[in-house]
């Protein structure tokens, strides 16, 4: 019933921008950490950016200064603003979240289906 719904991917030229969104669908008590991962062809999946429930953020060195992660706790949604995109940013981007479905229940990890981002001229 609970799932992560991603949107905002697509094709963009080098130097362009995209904004990814990931919303929790279904009823939950709270969302703890929310993150964006990516996996390029022939490479391991890597953590791109993360944000805590309190708003603390962290980024991979490769995207610092170009990407910004944010969240709207009222909407249980996390965003990834991607600026100055490079061809090496091309990958499938996955939303990840640690969710608490109800008080007293163990935290559970959820993954989005993945959304394609292609940076090419």
PDB file of C-alpha atoms in Angstrom:
ATOM      1  CA  UNK A   1       0.000   0.000   0.000  1.00  0.00           C
ATOM      2  CA  UNK A   2       2.766   2.444   0.917  1.00  0.00           C
ATOM      3  CA  UNK A   3       5.058   3.331  -1.957  1.00  0.00           C
ATOM      4  CA  UNK A   4       7.369   6.068  -3.218  1.00  0.00           C
ATOM      5  CA  UNK A   5       6.290   7.869  -6.383  1.00  0.00           C
ATOM      6  CA  UNK A   6       9.004   9.639  -8.387  1.00  0.00           C
ATOM      7  CA  UNK A   7       8.624  12.277 -11.091  1.00  0.00           C
ATOM      8  CA  UNK A   8      10.567  14.964 -12.947  1.00  0.00           C
ATOM      9  CA  UNK A   9      13.182  13.022 -14.892  1.00  0.00           C
ATOM     10  CA  UNK A  10      13.938  13.296 -18.576  1.00  0.00           C
ATOM     11  CA  UNK A  11      16.441  14.481 -21.162  1.00  0.00           C
ATOM     12  CA  UNK A  12      18.405  17.696 -20.672  1.00  0.00           C
ATOM     13  CA  UNK A  13      21.425  19.316 -22.336  1.00  0.00           C
ATOM     14  CA  UNK A  14      24.712  19.739 -20.462  1.00  0.00           C
ATOM     15  CA  UNK A  15      24.508  22.768 -18.194  1.00  0.00           C
ATOM     16  CA  UNK A  16      20.747  22.437 -17.856  1.00  0.00           C
ATOM     17  CA  UNK A  17      18.579  21.739 -14.828  1.00  0.00           C
ATOM     18  CA  UNK A  18      16.011  19.219 -13.650  1.00  0.00           C
ATOM     19  CA  UNK A  19      13.982  18.859 -10.481  1.00  0.00           C
ATOM     20  CA  UNK A  20      13.093  15.402  -9.184  1.00  0.00           C
ATOM     21  CA  UNK A  21      10.238  14.798  -6.772  1.00  0.00           C
ATOM     22  CA  UNK A  22       9.461  11.783  -4.611  1.00  0.00           C
ATOM     23  CA  UNK A  23       6.225  11.574  -2.671  1.00  0.00           C
ATOM     24  CA  UNK A  24       5.101   8.953  -0.185  1.00  0.00           C
ATOM     25  CA  UNK A  25       1.837   7.413  -1.314  1.00  0.00           C
ATOM     26  CA  UNK A  26      -0.260   5.888   1.439  1.00  0.00           C
ATOM     27  CA  UNK A  27      -0.721   6.419   5.142  1.00  0.00           C
ATOM     28  CA  UNK A  28       2.361   6.700   7.364  1.00  0.00           C
ATOM     29  CA  UNK A  29       3.105   8.077  10.798  1.00  0.00           C
ATOM     30  CA  UNK A  30       6.331   9.831   9.850  1.00  0.00           C
ATOM     31  CA  UNK A  31       9.244   9.843   7.434  1.00  0.00           C
ATOM     32  CA  UNK A  32      12.732   9.817   8.866  1.00  0.00           C
ATOM     33  CA  UNK A  33      15.695  10.045   6.504  1.00  0.00           C
ATOM     34  CA  UNK A  34      14.950  10.539   2.812  1.00  0.00           C
ATOM     35  CA  UNK A  35      17.601  10.090   0.147  1.00  0.00           C
ATOM     36  CA  UNK A  36      18.410  10.051  -3.536  1.00  0.00           C
ATOM     37  CA  UNK A  37      20.612   7.354  -5.054  1.00  0.00           C
ATOM     38  CA  UNK A  38      21.658   6.844  -8.654  1.00  0.00           C
ATOM     39  CA  UNK A  39      23.030   4.053 -10.780  1.00  0.00           C
ATOM     40  CA  UNK A  40      24.756   4.635 -14.100  1.00  0.00           C
ATOM     41  CA  UNK A  41      25.348   1.854 -16.655  1.00  0.00           C
ATOM     42  CA  UNK A  42      28.243  -0.340 -15.553  1.00  0.00           C
ATOM     43  CA  UNK A  43      28.538   1.340 -12.165  1.00  0.00           C
ATOM     44  CA  UNK A  44      27.492   0.611  -8.590  1.00  0.00           C
ATOM     45  CA  UNK A  45      24.530   2.358  -7.053  1.00  0.00           C
ATOM     46  CA  UNK A  46      25.720   5.417  -5.147  1.00  0.00           C
ATOM     47  CA  UNK A  47      24.235   7.784  -2.608  1.00  0.00           C
ATOM     48  CA  UNK A  48      23.774  11.237  -4.133  1.00  0.00           C
ATOM     49  CA  UNK A  49      22.128  13.232  -1.359  1.00  0.00           C
ATOM     50  CA  UNK A  50      20.313  12.711   1.916  1.00  0.00           C
ATOM     51  CA  UNK A  51      18.209  14.759   4.288  1.00  0.00           C
ATOM     52  CA  UNK A  52      17.072  14.044   7.832  1.00  0.00           C
ATOM     53  CA  UNK A  53      13.640  14.765   9.257  1.00  0.00           C
ATOM     54  CA  UNK A  54      15.154  17.868  10.859  1.00  0.00           C
ATOM     55  CA  UNK A  55      16.521  19.171   7.567  1.00  0.00           C
ATOM     56  CA  UNK A  56      20.219  18.299   7.849  1.00  0.00           C
ATOM     57  CA  UNK A  57      21.674  17.520   4.421  1.00  0.00           C
ATOM     58  CA  UNK A  58      24.668  15.731   2.959  1.00  0.00           C
ATOM     59  CA  UNK A  59      25.924  15.257  -0.605  1.00  0.00           C
ATOM     60  CA  UNK A  60      28.292  13.172  -2.639  1.00  0.00           C
ATOM     61  CA  UNK A  61      31.435  15.105  -3.550  1.00  0.00           C
ATOM     62  CA  UNK A  62      30.596  14.819  -7.239  1.00  0.00           C
ATOM     63  CA  UNK A  63      27.392  16.863  -6.878  1.00  0.00           C
ATOM     64  CA  UNK A  64      28.258  19.380  -4.156  1.00  0.00           C
ATOM     65  CA  UNK A  65      27.494  22.913  -5.246  1.00  0.00           C
ATOM     66  CA  UNK A  66      25.254  21.719  -8.081  1.00  0.00           C
ATOM     67  CA  UNK A  67      22.487  19.651  -6.443  1.00  0.00           C
ATOM     68  CA  UNK A  68      20.173  20.615  -3.591  1.00  0.00           C
ATOM     69  CA  UNK A  69      17.996  18.213  -1.620  1.00  0.00           C
ATOM     70  CA  UNK A  70      14.965  19.486   0.276  1.00  0.00           C
ATOM     71  CA  UNK A  71      11.770  18.143   1.800  1.00  0.00           C
ATOM     72  CA  UNK A  72       8.240  19.097   2.724  1.00  0.00           C
ATOM     73  CA  UNK A  73       7.357  17.143   5.848  1.00  0.00           C
ATOM     74  CA  UNK A  74       3.668  18.056   5.658  1.00  0.00           C
ATOM     75  CA  UNK A  75       3.489  16.465   2.204  1.00  0.00           C
ATOM     76  CA  UNK A  76       5.965  13.635   2.899  1.00  0.00           C
ATOM     77  CA  UNK A  77       7.838  14.654  -0.230  1.00  0.00           C
ATOM     78  CA  UNK A  78      11.543  14.985  -0.994  1.00  0.00           C
ATOM     79  CA  UNK A  79      13.012  16.957  -3.893  1.00  0.00           C
ATOM     80  CA  UNK A  80      16.315  17.025  -5.724  1.00  0.00           C
ATOM     81  CA  UNK A  81      17.126  20.207  -7.626  1.00  0.00           C
ATOM     82  CA  UNK A  82      19.873  19.437 -10.138  1.00  0.00           C
ATOM     83  CA  UNK A  83      21.719  22.342 -11.754  1.00  0.00           C
ATOM     84  CA  UNK A  84      24.730  22.551 -14.077  1.00  0.00           C
ATOM     85  CA  UNK A  85      24.123  18.994 -15.178  1.00  0.00           C
ATOM     86  CA  UNK A  86      26.949  17.016 -16.766  1.00  0.00           C
ATOM     87  CA  UNK A  87      26.878  13.935 -19.009  1.00  0.00           C
ATOM     88  CA  UNK A  88      28.316  11.914 -16.120  1.00  0.00           C
ATOM     89  CA  UNK A  89      25.132  12.655 -14.150  1.00  0.00           C
ATOM     90  CA  UNK A  90      23.254  10.381 -16.547  1.00  0.00           C
ATOM     91  CA  UNK A  91      21.753   7.553 -14.504  1.00  0.00           C
ATOM     92  CA  UNK A  92      18.612   6.040 -13.102  1.00  0.00           C
ATOM     93  CA  UNK A  93      17.796   7.958  -9.939  1.00  0.00           C
ATOM     94  CA  UNK A  94      16.137   6.163  -7.026  1.00  0.00           C
ATOM     95  CA  UNK A  95      14.293   7.691  -4.117  1.00  0.00           C
ATOM     96  CA  UNK A  96      14.809   6.014  -0.748  1.00  0.00           C
ATOM     97  CA  UNK A  97      13.045   6.673   2.527  1.00  0.00           C
ATOM     98  CA  UNK A  98      12.993   5.323   6.055  1.00  0.00           C
ATOM     99  CA  UNK A  99       9.361   5.304   7.148  1.00  0.00           C
ATOM    100  CA  UNK A 100       7.480   4.703  10.383  1.00  0.00           C
ATOM    101  CA  UNK A 101       4.034   3.373   9.533  1.00  0.00           C
ATOM    102  CA  UNK A 102       2.695   3.682  13.071  1.00  0.00           C
ATOM    103  CA  UNK A 103       4.112   4.437  16.532  1.00  0.00           C
ATOM    104  CA  UNK A 104       5.984   1.554  18.118  1.00  0.00           C
ATOM    105  CA  UNK A 105       6.603  -0.277  14.847  1.00  0.00           C
ATOM    106  CA  UNK A 106      10.136  -0.786  13.543  1.00  0.00           C
ATOM    107  CA  UNK A 107      11.388   1.574  10.864  1.00  0.00           C
ATOM    108  CA  UNK A 108      11.189   0.217   7.328  1.00  0.00           C
ATOM    109  CA  UNK A 109      13.137   1.030   4.170  1.00  0.00           C
ATOM    110  CA  UNK A 110      11.304   1.853   0.934  1.00  0.00           C
ATOM    111  CA  UNK A 111      12.586   2.394  -2.605  1.00  0.00           C
ATOM    112  CA  UNK A 112      11.102   4.126  -5.598  1.00  0.00           C
ATOM    113  CA  UNK A 113      10.887   2.470  -9.000  1.00  0.00           C
ATOM    114  CA  UNK A 114      13.692   4.619 -10.402  1.00  0.00           C
ATOM    115  CA  UNK A 115      13.517   7.501 -12.863  1.00  0.00           C
ATOM    116  CA  UNK A 116      15.807   8.121 -15.836  1.00  0.00           C
ATOM    117  CA  UNK A 117      17.905  11.271 -16.079  1.00  0.00           C
ATOM    118  CA  UNK A 118      19.842  11.699 -19.323  1.00  0.00           C
ATOM    119  CA  UNK A 119      22.272  14.567 -19.894  1.00  0.00           C
ATOM    120  CA  UNK A 120      23.312  14.760 -23.533  1.00  0.00           C
ATOM    121  CA  UNK A 121      23.764  17.217 -26.376  1.00  0.00           C
TER     122      UNK A 121
END
